[in-house]
Coordinates of C-alpha atoms in Angstrom, one line a residue:
M1 CA 91.4 81.8 120.3
K2 CA 93.5 79.4 118.2
M3 CA 96.2 77.6 119.8
A4 CA 99.9 78.5 118.8
K5 CA 100.4 75.1 117.1
G6 CA 98.4 71.8 116.5
E7 CA 99.2 68.5 118.4
T8 CA 102.3 66.7 116.7
I9 CA 103.2 63.0 117.0
W10 CA 105.8 63.9 119.6
D11 CA 103.2 65.8 121.8
H12 CA 100.9 62.7 121.5
F13 CA 103.5 60.3 122.1
A14 CA 104.9 62.0 125.2
H15 CA 101.5 62.4 126.8
T16 CA 100.2 59.0 125.8
F17 CA 103.6 57.0 126.7
P18 CA 105.3 59.0 129.5
D19 CA 107.0 55.9 130.6
K20 CA 109.0 56.0 127.3
I21 CA 110.3 59.5 128.4
S22 CA 113.2 59.2 130.7
D23 CA 111.9 61.9 133.2
R24 CA 108.0 61.4 132.0
S25 CA 108.1 64.9 130.9
A26 CA 106.2 66.3 127.8
P27 CA 107.5 69.2 125.3
D28 CA 104.4 71.6 126.0
V29 CA 106.9 74.5 126.5
A30 CA 110.3 73.0 126.1
A31 CA 113.0 75.8 126.0
D32 CA 110.2 78.3 125.1
S33 CA 112.0 79.5 122.1
Y34 CA 108.6 80.6 120.9
H35 CA 108.8 83.8 123.3
K36 CA 112.7 83.7 123.5
Y37 CA 113.5 84.5 119.8
K38 CA 115.0 87.8 120.5
E39 CA 117.3 86.3 123.1
D40 CA 118.6 83.2 121.6
P41 CA 120.1 84.8 118.4
G42 CA 122.4 87.0 120.4
R43 CA 124.0 83.8 121.8
E44 CA 125.0 82.6 118.5
S45 CA 102.5 75.3 111.0
S46 CA 99.6 74.5 110.2
P47 CA 97.5 73.2 113.3
T48 CA 96.0 70.1 111.2
G49 CA 99.0 69.3 109.0
Y50 CA 97.0 70.3 106.0
P51 CA 97.8 73.2 103.8
D52 CA 94.0 74.4 103.8
E53 CA 94.8 76.6 106.8
I54 CA 98.1 78.5 107.7
N55 CA 98.7 79.2 111.3
Q56 CA 99.5 83.0 111.4
K57 CA 100.9 82.9 114.8
G58 CA 103.5 80.3 113.7
V59 CA 104.4 82.5 110.6
D60 CA 104.9 85.4 112.9
Y61 CA 107.3 83.6 115.3
Y62 CA 109.4 82.3 112.4
T63 CA 109.4 85.3 110.5
N64 CA 110.6 87.4 113.9
L65 CA 113.2 84.8 114.5
L66 CA 114.7 84.9 111.1
A67 CA 114.6 88.7 111.3
E68 CA 116.5 88.5 114.5
L69 CA 119.0 86.3 113.3
K70 CA 119.6 88.5 110.4
E71 CA 119.9 91.6 112.6
N72 CA 122.5 89.7 114.5
G73 CA 124.3 88.8 111.6
I74 CA 123.5 85.1 111.7
E75 CA 123.0 83.1 108.5
P76 CA 120.2 80.6 109.3
M77 CA 120.0 77.0 108.1
V78 CA 116.3 75.9 108.2
T79 CA 115.0 72.3 108.8
L80 CA 111.6 71.8 107.3
Y81 CA 111.0 68.4 109.3
H82 CA 112.8 67.5 112.5
W83 CA 110.7 64.4 113.5
D84 CA 107.4 66.3 114.6
L85 CA 104.7 65.2 112.1
P86 CA 101.3 66.9 112.9
Q87 CA 99.3 64.2 114.8
P88 CA 96.1 64.4 112.5
L89 CA 98.3 63.2 109.5
E90 CA 99.5 60.1 111.6
E91 CA 95.9 59.3 112.5
E92 CA 94.2 60.0 109.3
L93 CA 96.9 58.9 106.9
G94 CA 99.2 56.5 108.8
G95 CA 102.0 59.4 108.8
W96 CA 105.3 58.3 106.8
L97 CA 103.8 55.1 105.9
N98 CA 101.5 56.8 103.4
S99 CA 102.8 58.3 100.2
K100 CA 100.2 61.0 100.5
T101 CA 102.4 62.4 103.3
A102 CA 105.1 63.0 100.7
D103 CA 102.5 64.9 98.8
L104 CA 101.6 67.0 101.6
F105 CA 105.1 67.6 102.5
G106 CA 105.8 69.2 99.2
E107 CA 102.7 71.6 99.4
Y108 CA 104.2 72.4 103.0
A109 CA 107.7 73.1 101.7
K110 CA 106.4 75.4 99.2
I111 CA 104.3 77.5 101.7
C112 CA 107.8 77.8 103.7
F113 CA 109.7 78.8 100.7
E114 CA 107.0 81.5 99.9
L115 CA 106.8 82.8 103.5
F116 CA 110.5 82.5 104.6
G117 CA 112.7 82.2 101.4
E118 CA 113.8 85.9 101.5
Y119 CA 115.7 85.2 104.8
V120 CA 117.0 81.7 103.9
K121 CA 119.9 80.6 101.9
A122 CA 120.4 77.0 103.3
W123 CA 117.5 74.7 103.5
V124 CA 117.3 71.1 105.2
T125 CA 114.3 68.9 104.0
I126 CA 114.4 66.2 106.6
N127 CA 116.6 65.7 109.7
E128 CA 118.0 62.2 110.4
P129 CA 115.5 60.3 108.3
K130 CA 116.9 57.1 109.9
Q131 CA 115.5 58.2 113.3
V132 CA 112.3 59.1 111.7
C133 CA 111.9 55.7 110.0
E134 CA 113.6 53.1 111.8
A135 CA 113.1 54.4 115.4
G136 CA 109.5 55.8 114.6
Y137 CA 108.0 53.2 112.4
D138 CA 109.9 50.1 112.6
R139 CA 111.1 49.5 116.2
G140 CA 108.8 51.9 117.7
Y141 CA 110.8 53.5 120.5
Y142 CA 110.3 57.0 119.0
A143 CA 107.1 58.7 118.1
P144 CA 104.6 57.7 116.7
G145 CA 105.8 54.5 118.3
V146 CA 105.0 52.0 115.3
V147 CA 106.4 48.5 115.6
S148 CA 106.7 47.1 112.2
S149 CA 109.9 45.4 112.2
G150 CA 111.9 45.0 109.0
I151 CA 109.1 46.5 107.1
G152 CA 107.9 49.9 108.4
G153 CA 111.2 51.6 108.4
Y154 CA 111.8 50.7 104.6
R155 CA 108.5 52.0 103.6
C156 CA 108.8 54.9 105.8
A157 CA 112.3 55.8 104.0
Y158 CA 110.6 55.2 100.6
N159 CA 108.1 57.9 101.3
V160 CA 110.6 60.4 103.1
L161 CA 112.7 60.1 99.9
L162 CA 109.9 61.1 97.7
A163 CA 108.9 63.8 100.0
H164 CA 112.4 65.2 100.0
A165 CA 112.7 65.1 96.3
K166 CA 109.2 66.9 96.0
A167 CA 110.6 69.8 98.2
Y168 CA 113.7 69.9 96.3
H169 CA 112.0 70.2 93.0
V170 CA 109.6 72.8 94.2
Y171 CA 112.4 74.9 95.5
D172 CA 114.5 74.1 92.0
E173 CA 111.6 75.3 89.8
N174 CA 109.9 78.0 91.6
F175 CA 112.2 79.6 93.9
R176 CA 115.9 79.0 93.3
T177 CA 116.6 81.8 90.6
E178 CA 115.1 84.5 92.7
Q179 CA 116.2 83.3 96.3
G180 CA 119.4 81.8 95.4
G181 CA 119.6 79.1 98.1
K182 CA 120.6 75.6 98.5
I183 CA 118.9 72.5 99.6
A184 CA 119.6 69.1 101.0
M185 CA 118.7 66.3 103.6
V186 CA 120.6 65.7 106.9
V187 CA 121.7 62.0 107.3
D188 CA 123.0 60.9 110.6
S189 CA 125.5 58.3 111.1
S190 CA 128.4 57.2 113.3
W191 CA 131.6 55.9 111.6
F192 CA 131.9 52.3 111.8
E193 CA 135.5 51.3 112.0
P194 CA 136.4 47.8 110.7
G195 CA 137.7 45.6 113.6
S196 CA 140.6 44.3 111.6
D197 CA 142.0 44.4 108.1
S198 CA 140.1 41.3 107.3
E199 CA 138.0 41.2 104.3
A200 CA 134.9 40.2 106.4
D201 CA 135.4 43.1 108.7
Q202 CA 135.9 45.5 105.9
E203 CA 132.7 44.4 104.1
A204 CA 130.9 44.7 107.6
S205 CA 132.0 48.4 107.9
E206 CA 130.9 49.1 104.3
R207 CA 127.6 47.3 104.6
I208 CA 126.6 49.0 107.8
M209 CA 127.5 52.4 106.3
Q210 CA 125.6 51.8 103.3
F211 CA 122.3 50.6 105.4
Y212 CA 122.8 53.8 107.6
Y213 CA 124.0 56.7 105.5
G214 CA 123.5 55.2 102.0
L215 CA 120.1 54.1 102.5
Y216 CA 119.1 57.7 102.2
A217 CA 122.1 59.3 100.3
N218 CA 122.5 56.8 97.6
P219 CA 119.1 57.4 96.0
I220 CA 119.6 61.0 96.2
V221 CA 123.0 61.0 94.6
H222 CA 122.8 57.9 92.4
G223 CA 119.1 57.2 92.0
N224 CA 118.3 53.9 93.9
W225 CA 119.0 52.0 97.0
P226 CA 122.5 50.8 97.6
Q227 CA 122.9 47.6 95.8
V228 CA 123.9 45.7 99.0
V229 CA 120.7 46.8 100.6
I230 CA 118.6 45.6 97.6
D231 CA 120.3 42.4 97.5
R232 CA 120.3 41.5 101.2
V233 CA 116.7 42.6 102.1
G234 CA 115.5 40.8 98.8
N235 CA 117.5 37.6 99.6
R236 CA 116.2 37.6 103.2
S237 CA 112.6 38.5 102.3
Q238 CA 112.6 35.4 100.0
L239 CA 113.9 33.1 102.6
E240 CA 111.4 34.6 105.2
G241 CA 108.6 33.6 103.0
F242 CA 107.6 37.0 101.6
A243 CA 106.1 37.2 98.1
Q244 CA 108.3 40.2 97.3
S245 CA 111.3 42.1 98.9
R246 CA 110.3 44.1 102.1
L247 CA 112.2 47.0 100.7
P248 CA 110.0 48.9 98.4
V249 CA 110.9 49.1 94.5
F250 CA 111.3 52.5 92.9
T251 CA 110.0 52.7 89.4
Q252 CA 112.1 54.3 86.8
E253 CA 110.3 57.4 87.0
E254 CA 110.9 57.7 90.7
I255 CA 114.6 57.0 90.2
D256 CA 114.8 59.8 87.8
Y257 CA 112.9 62.1 90.3
I258 CA 114.9 61.4 93.3
K259 CA 118.3 61.2 91.7
G260 CA 120.4 64.5 91.9
T261 CA 117.9 66.2 94.4
Y262 CA 120.9 67.7 96.4
D263 CA 122.9 70.7 96.3
Y264 CA 125.3 69.4 99.3
L265 CA 125.7 66.4 101.5
A266 CA 124.9 67.1 105.2
L267 CA 126.2 64.8 108.1
N268 CA 125.1 64.6 111.7
H269 CA 128.0 62.7 113.5
Y270 CA 128.6 62.3 117.3
T271 CA 130.8 59.1 117.7
T272 CA 132.5 55.9 116.0
T273 CA 131.6 52.1 116.6
M274 CA 133.8 49.3 115.9
V275 CA 132.4 46.4 113.6
N276 CA 133.2 42.9 112.7
G277 CA 131.8 40.5 110.2
T278 CA 129.7 37.9 111.9
S279 CA 127.5 35.0 111.1
E280 CA 124.4 35.7 109.2
A281 CA 121.4 36.4 111.6
E282 CA 119.1 33.5 111.7
I283 CA 115.9 33.7 109.3
G284 CA 112.8 34.5 111.4
T285 CA 111.2 37.7 112.5
P286 CA 112.4 40.1 110.0
S287 CA 114.4 43.3 111.3
C288 CA 116.7 46.0 110.0
S289 CA 119.4 44.7 112.3
A290 CA 119.2 41.3 110.8
D291 CA 119.5 42.5 107.4
R292 CA 122.7 44.3 108.3
S293 CA 124.1 41.3 110.2
V294 CA 127.2 43.1 111.6
L295 CA 128.7 42.9 115.2
E296 CA 129.1 46.2 116.8
W297 CA 131.3 47.0 119.8
N298 CA 133.1 49.8 121.5
N299 CA 136.9 50.0 122.0
P300 CA 137.5 49.9 125.9
D301 CA 140.4 52.3 125.4
W302 CA 138.2 55.2 124.0
T303 CA 137.2 57.9 126.1
K304 CA 133.7 58.3 127.1
N305 CA 132.7 61.3 129.0
G306 CA 129.0 62.2 128.2
S307 CA 125.9 60.0 127.4
S308 CA 126.7 56.2 127.4
W309 CA 126.7 55.9 123.5
I310 CA 129.1 58.7 122.9
Y311 CA 132.8 57.8 122.6
V312 CA 135.3 60.6 121.9
V313 CA 136.9 59.5 118.7
P314 CA 138.1 62.5 116.5
W315 CA 139.6 60.5 113.9
G316 CA 136.4 58.7 113.3
L317 CA 134.9 61.9 112.0
R318 CA 137.8 62.4 109.5
R319 CA 137.3 58.8 108.1
E320 CA 133.6 59.3 107.7
L321 CA 134.2 62.4 105.7
G322 CA 136.6 60.6 103.6
W323 CA 134.1 57.8 103.0
L324 CA 131.5 60.4 101.9
K325 CA 134.1 61.7 99.3
K326 CA 135.1 58.1 98.2
T327 CA 131.2 57.2 97.7
Y328 CA 129.6 60.2 96.4
G329 CA 132.5 62.3 94.9
D330 CA 133.7 65.6 95.4
V331 CA 130.4 67.0 96.4
E332 CA 130.0 69.8 99.0
I333 CA 129.8 68.5 102.6
I334 CA 128.3 70.2 105.7
I335 CA 128.5 69.0 109.2
T336 CA 125.1 69.9 110.6
E337 CA 125.4 68.6 114.2
N338 CA 128.4 67.5 116.2
G339 CA 128.7 67.6 120.0
L340 CA 128.2 66.0 123.4
S341 CA 125.2 65.0 125.5
D342 CA 125.2 64.2 129.0
Q343 CA 122.7 64.0 132.1
S344 CA 125.0 65.7 134.6
G345 CA 123.9 69.4 133.5
V346 CA 126.9 70.6 135.4
M347 CA 128.0 74.3 134.4
E348 CA 131.7 73.5 134.6
D349 CA 131.3 71.3 131.8
D350 CA 134.9 70.4 131.0
H351 CA 134.0 67.0 129.6
R352 CA 132.0 68.6 126.8
I353 CA 135.1 71.0 126.2
A354 CA 137.0 67.9 126.2
Y355 CA 134.9 66.5 123.4
F356 CA 136.1 69.3 121.1
Q357 CA 139.6 69.8 122.7
V358 CA 142.5 67.3 123.8
K359 CA 145.6 68.7 125.4
G360 CA 145.0 72.1 124.4
T361 CA 144.3 71.3 120.5
M362 CA 140.9 71.2 119.1
V363 CA 141.0 67.6 117.8
T364 CA 137.6 67.7 116.4
L365 CA 138.0 70.6 114.0
S366 CA 141.6 69.7 113.4
S367 CA 140.3 66.3 112.1
C368 CA 138.0 68.4 109.7
L369 CA 141.0 70.4 108.6
D370 CA 143.1 67.2 108.1
A371 CA 140.1 65.9 105.7
I372 CA 140.1 69.1 103.9
Y373 CA 143.7 69.8 103.3
E374 CA 145.0 66.1 103.4
D375 CA 142.1 64.1 101.9
G376 CA 140.6 66.6 99.7
V377 CA 137.3 66.6 101.2
N378 CA 135.1 69.4 100.1
L379 CA 133.9 70.2 103.7
T380 CA 132.6 73.9 103.7
A381 CA 130.8 74.3 107.1
Y382 CA 130.7 72.8 110.6
I383 CA 128.0 73.3 113.3
A384 CA 128.6 72.5 117.0
W385 CA 125.6 71.1 118.5
S386 CA 124.0 72.8 120.4
I387 CA 123.5 76.2 121.7
I388 CA 120.8 75.5 124.3
D389 CA 119.5 72.7 126.3
D390 CA 116.2 71.4 124.9
W391 CA 113.5 68.7 125.5
E392 CA 115.5 66.0 124.0
W393 CA 113.0 63.5 122.8
T394 CA 113.0 60.3 125.0
G395 CA 115.7 61.9 126.9
G396 CA 113.3 64.6 128.1
Y397 CA 114.7 67.6 130.1
G398 CA 117.3 65.1 131.5
T399 CA 119.5 64.9 128.6
K400 CA 121.6 68.0 128.1
L401 CA 123.4 69.1 124.9
G402 CA 123.7 72.9 125.2
M403 CA 126.4 75.1 125.9
Y404 CA 123.7 77.4 127.5
T405 CA 121.7 75.6 130.3
V406 CA 118.0 76.1 130.4
N407 CA 116.1 76.4 133.8
F408 CA 113.1 74.4 132.9
S409 CA 111.5 74.9 136.2
D410 CA 111.5 78.7 135.8
P411 CA 108.6 80.0 133.8
E412 CA 111.0 82.4 132.2
R413 CA 113.3 79.6 130.9
T414 CA 116.3 81.5 131.9
R415 CA 119.4 80.8 129.9
T416 CA 122.9 80.7 131.5
P417 CA 126.2 80.0 129.8
R418 CA 128.2 76.9 130.7
K419 CA 131.9 77.0 130.7
S420 CA 131.9 75.5 127.2
A421 CA 130.1 78.6 125.9
S422 CA 132.9 80.9 126.5
F423 CA 135.3 78.4 125.3
F424 CA 133.7 77.8 122.0
T425 CA 133.1 81.6 121.6
N426 CA 136.8 82.2 121.8
V427 CA 137.4 79.4 119.2
V428 CA 134.9 81.1 116.9
K429 CA 136.3 84.6 117.6
T430 CA 139.9 83.8 117.2
R431 CA 139.5 81.0 114.6
C432 CA 142.3 79.2 116.4
L433 CA 142.4 75.8 117.3
V434 CA 144.7 75.8 120.2
D435 CA 143.8 77.0 123.8
T436 CA 146.4 80.1 123.7
C437 CA 144.8 82.1 121.3
T438 CA 143.0 85.4 122.3
E439 CA 141.3 88.2 120.3

């Protein structure tokens, strides 16, 4: 009997390096959405990695899930790749360090458009490529755990962008007319607030935004890497003794192929960080951090009520939306993730509610409205993250993001609503951003 799915890089990573997972768990069952597809919508692959054989069990699962979403009146936004590459492609090709993976991604996307396109109007090609590339192929603390400091992350980014473009063109040329959907890449970034009005701090803020968000968005919108990235990586590479830049160079054909491959911009935003200009990092072992050379810090006056890296700074989201408009024009923007993670797992999760609401007002969504009506940002949709707890990568089962808790020790993976679930349900039903609203 065939397995439901083949091994992925995160299956392999969790079982091979359990010490890198906070609770030493593995995602073998996770929240068991494979069997819970009929339940979850009411609250809101191929085994080898090659296109020579399609896993019908996987096709059936996603078809059933999409049909169930449609039955519940929910419009799905489907992500083609969320970090979990088939392990054979990593072992045989070197994963995202090999341009052949980009070609295979285009073939995989075509299969998905053919099989599921009748249900889907909004597609995402790659989710959070910075985590795929810098965390997975440069610093090595995410799967597949490759350490190639200052080199692997950029090579991965190059191939991920080609993969995204291939999927976009496959959809645009073969499916868009009939299916009428749209497609984009999701890029994650905090907002980096300048520590002062000084030129150095202003430049530091712009520089790190270009290295984080611009590294992926600029080629898609404008056709090439941000100029500041080209200049800094090139200059530092020369000083480090490299014969050429560590940043891969796009050919003109590739620039033309990647440019314009977006129907909207997508943003995953969780928090804000302060930045200052600082002295240039010493020349030595190359790294993406050294290429950026900025000083990051957190304002001690900010509220922190979840995971250690999340500070509640609603105005930061508005400023990041404004930066997107200034940098890329009046393009449609969708916030695809925004929420609070923690390790407590408590049911009375007032701290999660406080991420969205302060003193009776939905400050996060209010900031979005300010961006729309006062700043002219073309923001069309917002997704709170997330509905249910999951196996959260290196956070294992210990990191909680869900408005519904999942009992991971129960074979049935029972879902139970936290306080935030009823809170956010009321917001959605009433479309009101103060806590006095009722239906």
